[in-house]
PDB file of C-alpha atoms and ligand atoms in Angstrom:
ATOM      1  CA  MET A 113       9.443   7.355  11.717  1.00  0.00           C
ATOM      2  CA  LYS A 114       9.816  11.094  12.664  1.00  0.00           C
ATOM      3  CA  ILE A 115       6.518  12.840  13.537  1.00  0.00           C
ATOM      4  CA  PHE A 116       6.383  16.556  13.492  1.00  0.00           C
ATOM      5  CA  ASN A 117       3.526  19.023  14.343  1.00  0.00           C
ATOM      6  CA  THR A 118       5.043  22.230  13.723  1.00  0.00           C
ATOM      7  CA  ILE A 119       6.134  23.902  10.565  1.00  0.00           C
ATOM      8  CA  THR A 120       9.556  25.144  12.319  1.00  0.00           C
ATOM      9  CA  ASP A 121      10.340  21.729  13.244  1.00  0.00           C
ATOM     10  CA  ILE A 122       9.818  19.922  10.124  1.00  0.00           C
ATOM     11  CA  ARG A 123      11.546  22.471   8.085  1.00  0.00           C
ATOM     12  CA  TYR A 124      14.501  22.343  10.337  1.00  0.00           C
ATOM     13  CA  TYR A 125      14.977  18.668  10.007  1.00  0.00           C
ATOM     14  CA  LEU A 126      14.265  18.615   6.027  1.00  0.00           C
ATOM     15  CA  ASN A 127      16.660  21.340   5.589  1.00  0.00           C
ATOM     16  CA  SER A 128      19.348  19.386   6.910  1.00  0.00           C
ATOM     17  CA  LEU A 129      18.682  16.384   4.906  1.00  0.00           C
ATOM     18  CA  ARG A 130      18.477  18.313   1.868  1.00  0.00           C
ATOM     19  CA  SER A 131      21.788  20.064   2.214  1.00  0.00           C
ATOM     20  CA  ASN A 132      23.438  16.541   2.591  1.00  0.00           C
ATOM     21  CA  ASN A 133      21.703  16.023  -1.003  1.00  0.00           C
ATOM     22  CA  TYR A 134      18.945  13.662   0.295  1.00  0.00           C
ATOM     23  CA  THR A 135      15.824  13.599  -2.200  1.00  0.00           C
ATOM     24  CA  ILE A 136      12.743  14.172  -0.667  1.00  0.00           C
ATOM     25  CA  GLY A 137       8.980  12.713  -1.868  1.00  0.00           C
ATOM     26  CA  PHE A 138       6.080  13.928  -0.430  1.00  0.00           C
ATOM     27  CA  VAL A 139       2.525  12.807  -0.382  1.00  0.00           C
ATOM     28  CA  PRO A 140      -0.201  14.805   1.158  1.00  0.00           C
ATOM     29  CA  THR A 141      -3.325  13.246   2.531  1.00  0.00           C
ATOM     30  CA  MET A 142      -6.073  13.792   4.891  1.00  0.00           C
ATOM     31  CA  GLY A 143      -5.528  10.732   6.570  1.00  0.00           C
ATOM     32  CA  ALA A 144      -7.689   7.649   7.255  1.00  0.00           C
ATOM     33  CA  LEU A 145      -5.021   6.104   5.288  1.00  0.00           C
ATOM     34  CA  HIS A 146      -5.965   3.092   3.042  1.00  0.00           C
ATOM     35  CA  ASP A 147      -4.152   1.050   0.331  1.00  0.00           C
ATOM     36  CA  GLY A 148      -4.515   3.889  -2.155  1.00  0.00           C
ATOM     37  CA  HIS A 149      -2.521   6.283  -0.111  1.00  0.00           C
ATOM     38  CA  LEU A 150       0.141   3.528   0.915  1.00  0.00           C
ATOM     39  CA  GLU A 151       0.612   2.957  -2.750  1.00  0.00           C
ATOM     40  CA  LEU A 152       1.465   6.766  -3.366  1.00  0.00           C
ATOM     41  CA  ILE A 153       3.976   6.527  -0.476  1.00  0.00           C
ATOM     42  CA  LYS A 154       5.760   3.148  -1.721  1.00  0.00           C
ATOM     43  CA  ARG A 155       5.977   4.763  -4.962  1.00  0.00           C
ATOM     44  CA  SER A 156       7.597   7.938  -3.342  1.00  0.00           C
ATOM     45  CA  GLN A 157       9.960   5.391  -1.552  1.00  0.00           C
ATOM     46  CA  LYS A 158      11.147   3.929  -4.689  1.00  0.00           C
ATOM     47  CA  GLU A 159      11.949   7.200  -6.360  1.00  0.00           C
ATOM     48  CA  ASN A 160      13.317   8.984  -3.279  1.00  0.00           C
ATOM     49  CA  GLN A 161      15.593   8.573  -0.248  1.00  0.00           C
ATOM     50  CA  ILE A 162      13.235  10.221   2.198  1.00  0.00           C
ATOM     51  CA  SER A 163       9.462   9.843   1.891  1.00  0.00           C
ATOM     52  CA  VAL A 164       7.107  12.546   3.840  1.00  0.00           C
ATOM     53  CA  CYS A 165       3.491  11.922   4.542  1.00  0.00           C
ATOM     54  CA  SER A 166       1.257  14.859   5.423  1.00  0.00           C
ATOM     55  CA  ILE A 167      -2.039  14.457   7.255  1.00  0.00           C
ATOM     56  CA  PHE A 168      -4.266  17.446   7.573  1.00  0.00           C
ATOM     57  CA  VAL A 169      -7.868  17.549   7.151  1.00  0.00           C
ATOM     58  CA  ASN A 170      -8.044  20.842   5.452  1.00  0.00           C
ATOM     59  CA  PRO A 171     -11.013  22.718   6.608  1.00  0.00           C
ATOM     60  CA  ILE A 172     -11.031  25.212   3.653  1.00  0.00           C
ATOM     61  CA  GLN A 173     -11.597  22.831   1.052  1.00  0.00           C
ATOM     62  CA  PHE A 174     -15.019  21.592   2.471  1.00  0.00           C
ATOM     63  CA  ASN A 175     -17.829  23.580   1.358  1.00  0.00           C
ATOM     64  CA  ASN A 176     -20.328  21.744   3.388  1.00  0.00           C
ATOM     65  CA  PRO A 177     -19.640  21.963   7.158  1.00  0.00           C
ATOM     66  CA  ASP A 178     -21.351  18.611   8.009  1.00  0.00           C
ATOM     67  CA  ASP A 179     -19.000  16.714   5.481  1.00  0.00           C
ATOM     68  CA  LEU A 180     -16.026  18.210   7.399  1.00  0.00           C
ATOM     69  CA  LYS A 181     -17.472  17.304  10.928  1.00  0.00           C
ATOM     70  CA  ILE A 182     -17.991  13.744   9.660  1.00  0.00           C
ATOM     71  CA  TYR A 183     -14.804  13.284   7.889  1.00  0.00           C
ATOM     72  CA  PRO A 184     -13.004  10.051   9.194  1.00  0.00           C
ATOM     73  CA  ARG A 185     -10.054  10.877  11.666  1.00  0.00           C
ATOM     74  CA  LYS A 186      -7.834   7.896  12.522  1.00  0.00           C
ATOM     75  CA  LEU A 187      -4.483   9.486  13.708  1.00  0.00           C
ATOM     76  CA  GLU A 188      -3.442   6.348  15.749  1.00  0.00           C
ATOM     77  CA  LYS A 189      -4.382   3.647  13.096  1.00  0.00           C
ATOM     78  CA  ASP A 190      -2.704   5.892  10.181  1.00  0.00           C
ATOM     79  CA  ILE A 191       0.693   5.919  12.463  1.00  0.00           C
ATOM     80  CA  GLU A 192       0.525   2.127  12.545  1.00  0.00           C
ATOM     81  CA  LYS A 193       0.170   1.962   8.705  1.00  0.00           C
ATOM     82  CA  LEU A 194       2.731   4.333   8.038  1.00  0.00           C
ATOM     83  CA  LEU A 195       5.335   2.588  10.391  1.00  0.00           C
ATOM     84  CA  SER A 196       4.376  -0.937   8.903  1.00  0.00           C
ATOM     85  CA  ILE A 197       5.268   0.477   5.271  1.00  0.00           C
ATOM     86  CA  HIS A 198       8.646   2.431   7.071  1.00  0.00           C
ATOM     87  CA  CYS A 199       7.680   5.884   5.862  1.00  0.00           C
ATOM     88  CA  ASP A 200      10.387   8.129   7.099  1.00  0.00           C
ATOM     89  CA  VAL A 201       8.459  11.477   8.104  1.00  0.00           C
ATOM     90  CA  LEU A 202       4.745  12.426   8.947  1.00  0.00           C
ATOM     91  CA  PHE A 203       3.706  15.943   9.123  1.00  0.00           C
ATOM     92  CA  ASN A 204       0.547  16.244  11.039  1.00  0.00           C
ATOM     93  CA  PRO A 205      -0.045  19.944  11.827  1.00  0.00           C
ATOM     94  CA  SER A 206      -3.022  21.566  13.751  1.00  0.00           C
ATOM     95  CA  VAL A 207      -5.388  23.978  11.719  1.00  0.00           C
ATOM     96  CA  LYS A 208      -3.813  26.922  13.763  1.00  0.00           C
ATOM     97  CA  GLU A 209      -0.455  25.746  12.720  1.00  0.00           C
ATOM     98  CA  MET A 210      -1.214  25.993   8.973  1.00  0.00           C
ATOM     99  CA  TYR A 211      -3.761  28.970   9.124  1.00  0.00           C
ATOM    100  CA  PRO A 212      -2.458  31.216  11.958  1.00  0.00           C
ATOM    101  CA  LYS A 213      -4.520  34.028  10.315  1.00  0.00           C
ATOM    102  CA  GLU A 214      -7.484  34.511   7.701  1.00  0.00           C
ATOM    103  CA  ILE A 215      -6.491  33.105   4.094  1.00  0.00           C
ATOM    104  CA  LYS A 216      -7.466  35.442   1.252  1.00  0.00           C
ATOM    105  CA  LYS A 217      -5.519  33.675  -1.745  1.00  0.00           C
ATOM    106  CA  GLN A 218      -8.062  33.202  -4.618  1.00  0.00           C
ATOM    107  CA  TYR A 219      -6.582  31.099  -7.514  1.00  0.00           C
ATOM    108  CA  ASP A 220      -7.973  31.086 -11.156  1.00  0.00           C
ATOM    109  CA  PHE A 221      -7.859  27.777 -12.745  1.00  0.00           C
ATOM    110  CA  GLY A 222     -10.183  28.735 -15.830  1.00  0.00           C
ATOM    111  CA  ILE A 223     -12.202  26.049 -17.365  1.00  0.00           C
ATOM    112  CA  LEU A 224     -10.877  23.648 -14.740  1.00  0.00           C
ATOM    113  CA  GLY A 225     -12.065  25.637 -11.909  1.00  0.00           C
ATOM    114  CA  ASN A 226     -15.830  25.694 -13.097  1.00  0.00           C
ATOM    115  CA  VAL A 227     -16.468  22.126 -14.410  1.00  0.00           C
ATOM    116  CA  MET A 228     -17.429  18.865 -12.676  1.00  0.00           C
ATOM    117  CA  GLU A 229     -16.078  18.931  -9.031  1.00  0.00           C
ATOM    118  CA  ALA A 230     -15.751  22.786  -9.212  1.00  0.00           C
ATOM    119  CA  LYS A 231     -19.064  23.298 -10.114  1.00  0.00           C
ATOM    120  CA  PHE A 232     -20.524  20.901  -7.305  1.00  0.00           C
ATOM    121  CA  ARG A 233     -18.153  22.137  -4.855  1.00  0.00           C
ATOM    122  CA  PRO A 234     -17.703  25.738  -4.921  1.00  0.00           C
ATOM    123  CA  ASN A 235     -14.371  27.211  -3.673  1.00  0.00           C
ATOM    124  CA  HIS A 236     -13.151  23.467  -3.166  1.00  0.00           C
ATOM    125  CA  PHE A 237     -10.273  23.739  -5.407  1.00  0.00           C
ATOM    126  CA  ASN A 238      -9.243  27.033  -4.299  1.00  0.00           C
ATOM    127  CA  GLY A 239      -8.901  25.392  -0.760  1.00  0.00           C
ATOM    128  CA  VAL A 240      -7.013  22.596  -2.246  1.00  0.00           C
ATOM    129  CA  ALA A 241      -4.661  24.787  -4.179  1.00  0.00           C
ATOM    130  CA  THR A 242      -3.996  27.022  -0.968  1.00  0.00           C
ATOM    131  CA  VAL A 243      -3.077  23.989   1.038  1.00  0.00           C
ATOM    132  CA  VAL A 244      -0.800  22.106  -1.130  1.00  0.00           C
ATOM    133  CA  LYS A 245       1.212  25.552  -1.955  1.00  0.00           C
ATOM    134  CA  LEU A 246       1.450  25.617   1.687  1.00  0.00           C
ATOM    135  CA  LEU A 247       2.671  22.367   2.204  1.00  0.00           C
ATOM    136  CA  PHE A 248       4.990  22.586  -0.847  1.00  0.00           C
ATOM    137  CA  ASP A 249       6.505  25.661   0.711  1.00  0.00           C
ATOM    138  CA  ILE A 250       6.976  23.758   4.107  1.00  0.00           C
ATOM    139  CA  ILE A 251       8.173  20.417   2.659  1.00  0.00           C
ATOM    140  CA  ASN A 252      10.085  21.668  -0.360  1.00  0.00           C
ATOM    141  CA  PRO A 253       9.866  18.305  -2.056  1.00  0.00           C
ATOM    142  CA  HIS A 254      11.842  16.956  -5.234  1.00  0.00           C
ATOM    143  CA  LYS A 255       8.739  15.143  -6.240  1.00  0.00           C
ATOM    144  CA  ALA A 256       4.885  15.135  -5.005  1.00  0.00           C
ATOM    145  CA  TYR A 257       2.589  12.057  -5.542  1.00  0.00           C
ATOM    146  CA  PHE A 258      -1.009  12.436  -6.483  1.00  0.00           C
ATOM    147  CA  GLY A 259      -3.794   9.895  -7.183  1.00  0.00           C
ATOM    148  CA  GLU A 260      -5.759   9.822 -10.653  1.00  0.00           C
ATOM    149  CA  LYS A 261      -8.746   8.959  -8.644  1.00  0.00           C
ATOM    150  CA  ASP A 262      -8.986  12.771  -8.041  1.00  0.00           C
ATOM    151  CA  PHE A 263      -8.097  13.311 -11.609  1.00  0.00           C
ATOM    152  CA  GLN A 264      -9.372  17.048 -11.559  1.00  0.00           C
ATOM    153  CA  GLN A 265      -7.541  17.806  -8.448  1.00  0.00           C
ATOM    154  CA  LEU A 266      -4.192  16.361 -10.288  1.00  0.00           C
ATOM    155  CA  ILE A 267      -4.362  18.511 -13.154  1.00  0.00           C
ATOM    156  CA  ILE A 268      -5.131  21.648 -11.084  1.00  0.00           C
ATOM    157  CA  ILE A 269      -2.016  20.878  -9.114  1.00  0.00           C
ATOM    158  CA  LYS A 270       0.043  20.784 -12.236  1.00  0.00           C
ATOM    159  CA  GLN A 271      -1.273  24.003 -13.465  1.00  0.00           C
ATOM    160  CA  LEU A 272      -0.561  25.504 -10.024  1.00  0.00           C
ATOM    161  CA  VAL A 273       2.991  24.400 -10.159  1.00  0.00           C
ATOM    162  CA  LYS A 274       3.137  25.894 -13.615  1.00  0.00           C
ATOM    163  CA  LYS A 275       1.538  29.167 -12.613  1.00  0.00           C
ATOM    164  CA  GLU A 276       3.649  29.609  -9.383  1.00  0.00           C
ATOM    165  CA  ASN A 277       6.576  28.274 -10.950  1.00  0.00           C
ATOM    166  CA  LEU A 278       7.217  25.719  -8.265  1.00  0.00           C
ATOM    167  CA  ASN A 279      10.180  23.453  -8.454  1.00  0.00           C
ATOM    168  CA  VAL A 280       8.515  20.345  -7.787  1.00  0.00           C
ATOM    169  CA  GLU A 281       7.773  17.328 -10.138  1.00  0.00           C
ATOM    170  CA  ILE A 282       4.277  16.047 -10.213  1.00  0.00           C
ATOM    171  CA  ILE A 283       3.635  12.493 -10.337  1.00  0.00           C
ATOM    172  CA  PRO A 284       0.414  10.988 -11.256  1.00  0.00           C
ATOM    173  CA  CYS A 285      -0.488   7.425  -9.501  1.00  0.00           C
ATOM    174  CA  LEU A 286      -3.064   5.055 -10.883  1.00  0.00           C
ATOM    175  CA  THR A 287      -6.456   4.630  -9.007  1.00  0.00           C
ATOM    176  CA  ILE A 288      -6.360   1.392  -6.516  1.00  0.00           C
ATOM    177  CA  ARG A 289      -9.535  -0.557  -6.371  1.00  0.00           C
ATOM    178  CA  GLU A 290     -10.961  -2.841  -4.128  1.00  0.00           C
ATOM    179  CA  LYS A 291     -11.507  -6.610  -5.560  1.00  0.00           C
ATOM    180  CA  ASP A 292     -14.909  -5.555  -6.581  1.00  0.00           C
ATOM    181  CA  GLY A 293     -13.785  -2.535  -8.742  1.00  0.00           C
ATOM    182  CA  LEU A 294     -14.975   0.103  -6.219  1.00  0.00           C
ATOM    183  CA  ALA A 295     -12.371   2.940  -6.017  1.00  0.00           C
ATOM    184  CA  ILE A 296     -10.884   3.090  -2.414  1.00  0.00           C
ATOM    185  CA  SER A 297     -11.375   6.045  -0.436  1.00  0.00           C
ATOM    186  CA  SER A 298     -11.360   7.107   3.132  1.00  0.00           C
ATOM    187  CA  ARG A 299     -15.195   7.885   2.631  1.00  0.00           C
ATOM    188  CA  ASN A 300     -16.051   4.069   1.969  1.00  0.00           C
ATOM    189  CA  ILE A 301     -16.045   3.043   5.562  1.00  0.00           C
ATOM    190  CA  GLN A 302     -18.946   5.734   5.873  1.00  0.00           C
ATOM    191  CA  LEU A 303     -21.095   3.566   3.741  1.00  0.00           C
ATOM    192  CA  THR A 304     -23.660   1.148   5.407  1.00  0.00           C
ATOM    193  CA  ASP A 305     -23.125  -2.509   4.461  1.00  0.00           C
ATOM    194  CA  GLU A 306     -26.033  -2.323   1.916  1.00  0.00           C
ATOM    195  CA  GLU A 307     -24.563   0.808   0.342  1.00  0.00           C
ATOM    196  CA  ARG A 308     -21.102  -0.528   0.379  1.00  0.00           C
ATOM    197  CA  HIS A 309     -22.655  -3.765  -1.709  1.00  0.00           C
ATOM    198  CA  LEU A 310     -24.305  -1.243  -4.206  1.00  0.00           C
ATOM    199  CA  ALA A 311     -21.255   0.924  -4.787  1.00  0.00           C
ATOM    200  CA  PRO A 312     -19.258  -1.115  -7.295  1.00  0.00           C
ATOM    201  CA  ILE A 313     -21.734  -0.202 -10.030  1.00  0.00           C
ATOM    202  CA  ILE A 314     -20.261   2.938  -9.979  1.00  0.00           C
ATOM    203  CA  TYR A 315     -17.009   1.461 -11.644  1.00  0.00           C
ATOM    204  CA  LYS A 316     -18.875  -1.043 -13.597  1.00  0.00           C
ATOM    205  CA  THR A 317     -21.010   1.630 -15.176  1.00  0.00           C
ATOM    206  CA  LEU A 318     -17.871   3.474 -16.292  1.00  0.00           C
ATOM    207  CA  LEU A 319     -16.454   0.212 -17.952  1.00  0.00           C
ATOM    208  CA  SER A 320     -19.881  -0.118 -19.848  1.00  0.00           C
ATOM    209  CA  ALA A 321     -19.502   3.727 -20.929  1.00  0.00           C
ATOM    210  CA  LYS A 322     -16.011   2.354 -22.335  1.00  0.00           C
ATOM    211  CA  LYS A 323     -17.483  -0.483 -24.007  1.00  0.00           C
ATOM    212  CA  LYS A 324     -20.320   1.809 -25.766  1.00  0.00           C
ATOM    213  CA  ILE A 325     -17.876   4.569 -26.895  1.00  0.00           C
ATOM    214  CA  HIS A 326     -17.456   3.495 -30.305  1.00  0.00           C
ATOM    215  CA  THR A 327     -21.111   2.484 -30.883  1.00  0.00           C
ATOM    216  CA  HIS A 328     -23.086   5.081 -29.186  1.00  0.00           C
ATOM    217  CA  SER A 329     -22.983   9.004 -28.884  1.00  0.00           C
ATOM    218  CA  ILE A 330     -21.432  10.916 -26.035  1.00  0.00           C
ATOM    219  CA  LYS A 331     -24.825  12.417 -25.164  1.00  0.00           C
ATOM    220  CA  ASP A 332     -26.649   8.912 -25.205  1.00  0.00           C
ATOM    221  CA  ILE A 333     -23.975   7.344 -23.023  1.00  0.00           C
ATOM    222  CA  CYS A 334     -24.318  10.061 -20.422  1.00  0.00           C
ATOM    223  CA  HIS A 335     -27.642   9.784 -20.388  1.00  0.00           C
ATOM    224  CA  TRP A 336     -27.791   6.058 -20.046  1.00  0.00           C
ATOM    225  CA  ALA A 337     -25.341   6.020 -17.464  1.00  0.00           C
ATOM    226  CA  THR A 338     -27.130   8.642 -15.415  1.00  0.00           C
ATOM    227  CA  ASN A 339     -30.166   6.911 -15.477  1.00  0.00           C
ATOM    228  CA  LYS A 340     -28.635   3.406 -14.720  1.00  0.00           C
ATOM    229  CA  LEU A 341     -26.993   4.840 -11.682  1.00  0.00           C
ATOM    230  CA  ASN A 342     -30.103   7.033 -10.581  1.00  0.00           C
ATOM    231  CA  SER A 343     -32.105   3.953 -10.586  1.00  0.00           C
ATOM    232  CA  VAL A 344     -29.896   2.331  -7.646  1.00  0.00           C
ATOM    233  CA  SER A 345     -31.639   2.653  -4.312  1.00  0.00           C
ATOM    234  CA  ASN A 346     -30.265   5.854  -2.515  1.00  0.00           C
ATOM    235  CA  MET A 347     -27.884   6.539  -5.314  1.00  0.00           C
ATOM    236  CA  ARG A 348     -28.241  10.233  -6.782  1.00  0.00           C
ATOM    237  CA  VAL A 349     -25.946  11.239  -9.574  1.00  0.00           C
ATOM    238  CA  GLU A 350     -24.384  14.756  -9.299  1.00  0.00           C
ATOM    239  CA  TYR A 351     -22.583  14.509 -12.957  1.00  0.00           C
ATOM    240  CA  PHE A 352     -21.576  11.842 -15.260  1.00  0.00           C
ATOM    241  CA  GLU A 353     -19.561  13.663 -17.955  1.00  0.00           C
ATOM    242  CA  ILE A 354     -17.421  12.332 -21.019  1.00  0.00           C
ATOM    243  CA  VAL A 355     -14.548  14.929 -21.568  1.00  0.00           C
ATOM    244  CA  ASN A 356     -11.358  15.878 -23.202  1.00  0.00           C
ATOM    245  CA  GLY A 357      -9.014  14.184 -20.489  1.00  0.00           C
ATOM    246  CA  ASN A 358      -6.311  17.139 -21.320  1.00  0.00           C
ATOM    247  CA  THR A 359      -8.511  20.003 -20.485  1.00  0.00           C
ATOM    248  CA  LEU A 360     -11.720  18.404 -19.101  1.00  0.00           C
ATOM    249  CA  GLU A 361     -13.687  20.444 -21.490  1.00  0.00           C
ATOM    250  CA  SER A 362     -16.960  18.881 -22.848  1.00  0.00           C
ATOM    251  CA  ILE A 363     -16.885  16.936 -26.273  1.00  0.00           C
ATOM    252  CA  ASP A 364     -19.514  16.032 -28.384  1.00  0.00           C
ATOM    253  CA  GLN A 365     -17.585  13.877 -30.672  1.00  0.00           C
ATOM    254  CA  ILE A 366     -14.487  11.348 -30.506  1.00  0.00           C
ATOM    255  CA  ASN A 367     -11.230  12.574 -31.722  1.00  0.00           C
ATOM    256  CA  ILE A 368      -8.786   9.876 -31.633  1.00  0.00           C
ATOM    257  CA  THR A 369      -6.088  12.288 -31.229  1.00  0.00           C
ATOM    258  CA  ILE A 370      -7.054  13.309 -27.555  1.00  0.00           C
ATOM    259  CA  PRO A 371      -7.632  11.048 -24.545  1.00  0.00           C
ATOM    260  CA  ILE A 372     -10.838  11.108 -23.684  1.00  0.00           C
ATOM    261  CA  MET A 373     -12.250  10.054 -19.975  1.00  0.00           C
ATOM    262  CA  ALA A 374     -15.524   9.524 -18.186  1.00  0.00           C
ATOM    263  CA  PHE A 375     -16.171  11.332 -14.739  1.00  0.00           C
ATOM    264  CA  VAL A 376     -18.550  10.512 -12.280  1.00  0.00           C
ATOM    265  CA  ALA A 377     -19.958  11.750  -8.874  1.00  0.00           C
ATOM    266  CA  VAL A 378     -22.698  10.206  -6.816  1.00  0.00           C
ATOM    267  CA  ASN A 379     -24.339  10.575  -3.486  1.00  0.00           C
ATOM    268  CA  LEU A 380     -24.957   7.227  -2.068  1.00  0.00           C
ATOM    269  CA  GLY A 381     -26.857   7.883   1.127  1.00  0.00           C
ATOM    270  CA  LYS A 382     -24.922  10.576   2.920  1.00  0.00           C
ATOM    271  CA  VAL A 383     -21.654   9.638   1.224  1.00  0.00           C
ATOM    272  CA  ARG A 384     -20.234  11.360  -1.847  1.00  0.00           C
ATOM    273  CA  LEU A 385     -18.309   9.229  -4.099  1.00  0.00           C
ATOM    274  CA  ILE A 386     -16.128   9.884  -7.202  1.00  0.00           C
ATOM    275  CA  ASP A 387     -14.424   8.055 -10.034  1.00  0.00           C
ATOM    276  CA  ASN A 388     -13.020   8.334 -13.526  1.00  0.00           C
ATOM    277  CA  ILE A 389     -11.487   6.238 -16.249  1.00  0.00           C
ATOM    278  CA  ARG A 390     -10.073   6.503 -19.450  1.00  0.00           C
ATOM    279  CA  LEU A 391     -12.248   5.530 -22.464  1.00  0.00           C
ATOM    280  CA  VAL A 392     -10.077   6.298 -25.392  1.00  0.00           C
TER     281      VAL A 392
HETATM  282  P1  AMP B 571      -7.154  12.297   0.444  1.00  0.00           P
HETATM  283  O1  AMP B 571      -6.532  11.830   1.774  1.00  0.00           O
HETATM  284  O2  AMP B 571      -8.414  11.712   0.033  1.00  0.00           O
HETATM  285  O3  AMP B 571      -7.130  13.742   0.200  1.00  0.00           O
HETATM  286  O4  AMP B 571      -6.105  11.588  -0.684  1.00  0.00           O
HETATM  287  C1  AMP B 571      -4.713  11.833  -0.566  1.00  0.00           C
HETATM  288  C2  AMP B 571      -3.880  11.446  -2.025  1.00  0.00           C
HETATM  289  O5  AMP B 571      -4.311  10.131  -2.196  1.00  0.00           O
HETATM  290  C3  AMP B 571      -4.735  12.124  -3.242  1.00  0.00           C
HETATM  291  O6  AMP B 571      -3.845  12.394  -4.175  1.00  0.00           O
HETATM  292  C4  AMP B 571      -5.715  11.060  -3.680  1.00  0.00           C
HETATM  293  O7  AMP B 571      -5.788  11.484  -5.185  1.00  0.00           O
HETATM  294  C5  AMP B 571      -4.857   9.973  -3.482  1.00  0.00           C
HETATM  295  N1  AMP B 571      -5.782   8.603  -3.505  1.00  0.00           N
HETATM  296  C6  AMP B 571      -7.011   8.576  -2.627  1.00  0.00           C
HETATM  297  N2  AMP B 571      -7.608   7.385  -2.953  1.00  0.00           N
HETATM  298  C7  AMP B 571      -6.816   6.775  -3.874  1.00  0.00           C
HETATM  299  C8  AMP B 571      -6.952   5.571  -4.603  1.00  0.00           C
HETATM  300  N3  AMP B 571      -8.055   4.780  -4.447  1.00  0.00           N
HETATM  301  N4  AMP B 571      -5.876   5.123  -5.426  1.00  0.00           N
HETATM  302  C9  AMP B 571      -4.936   6.210  -5.784  1.00  0.00           C
HETATM  303  N5  AMP B 571      -4.891   7.248  -4.989  1.00  0.00           N
HETATM  304  C10 AMP B 571      -5.772   7.615  -4.112  1.00  0.00           C
END
């Protein structure tokens, strides 16, 4: 595996591959790699001749400095994992390399930039869009892979590609879960044993919401789910919402012509966890 830390070096290397007609798949990550990330890379390997993974903990997408400070960093283990699946290229730039000067770009994602994650993490998606645009400019991939676990991020990236007229195909990938249903996340290792034991209730509650969707009102389901999760020791719900899966707009009634999805964010102890599923 080739490892690059500078923009000039990786550009030079990938340009030569591109001019030899190699197709390039790209998986941006913040490291502390797990099976969810590896599935994205494996999918890229199936669909492209060269697969590039980036590891960059992007400071400008963290609205809470403590969260940035404790975000897991495991570069050596990450490299071992990437080697074990034969990833071709790792891009691991420093903050100075990515942001040599202050960044002022402000994106407007309309309603997507105001609801759920955006509401609870002001400026988060602006930071995500800024880094993804920068990474796309550097890597210039044919396809880029994003997990449905971060569904709002996925559709914001699709909107970014459309708005900026970027020549990259965005490929959504299913959420990979632990055996007990908990969505795999780099943050899971920050849970205490007791919290880890409790965490699968998040997915179980989403599944129960799916069961209730044809027999209960949306308002009642959200109320029930919020109370259920809040009754778990050390768990505090930020939001539990059932929305139009295309636009993420609130709905108060089921319309079978649109996908309906449930989204949840909780704080479990010091760890913030998110998940979502399609209900209809
Ligand atoms: P992160 O390192 O958390 O920024 O995630 C990098 C990419 O991996 C994003 O596209 C995430 O949506 C995706 N991802 C993270 N966890 C999972 C998972 N459990 N299943 C599928 N994709 C995931």
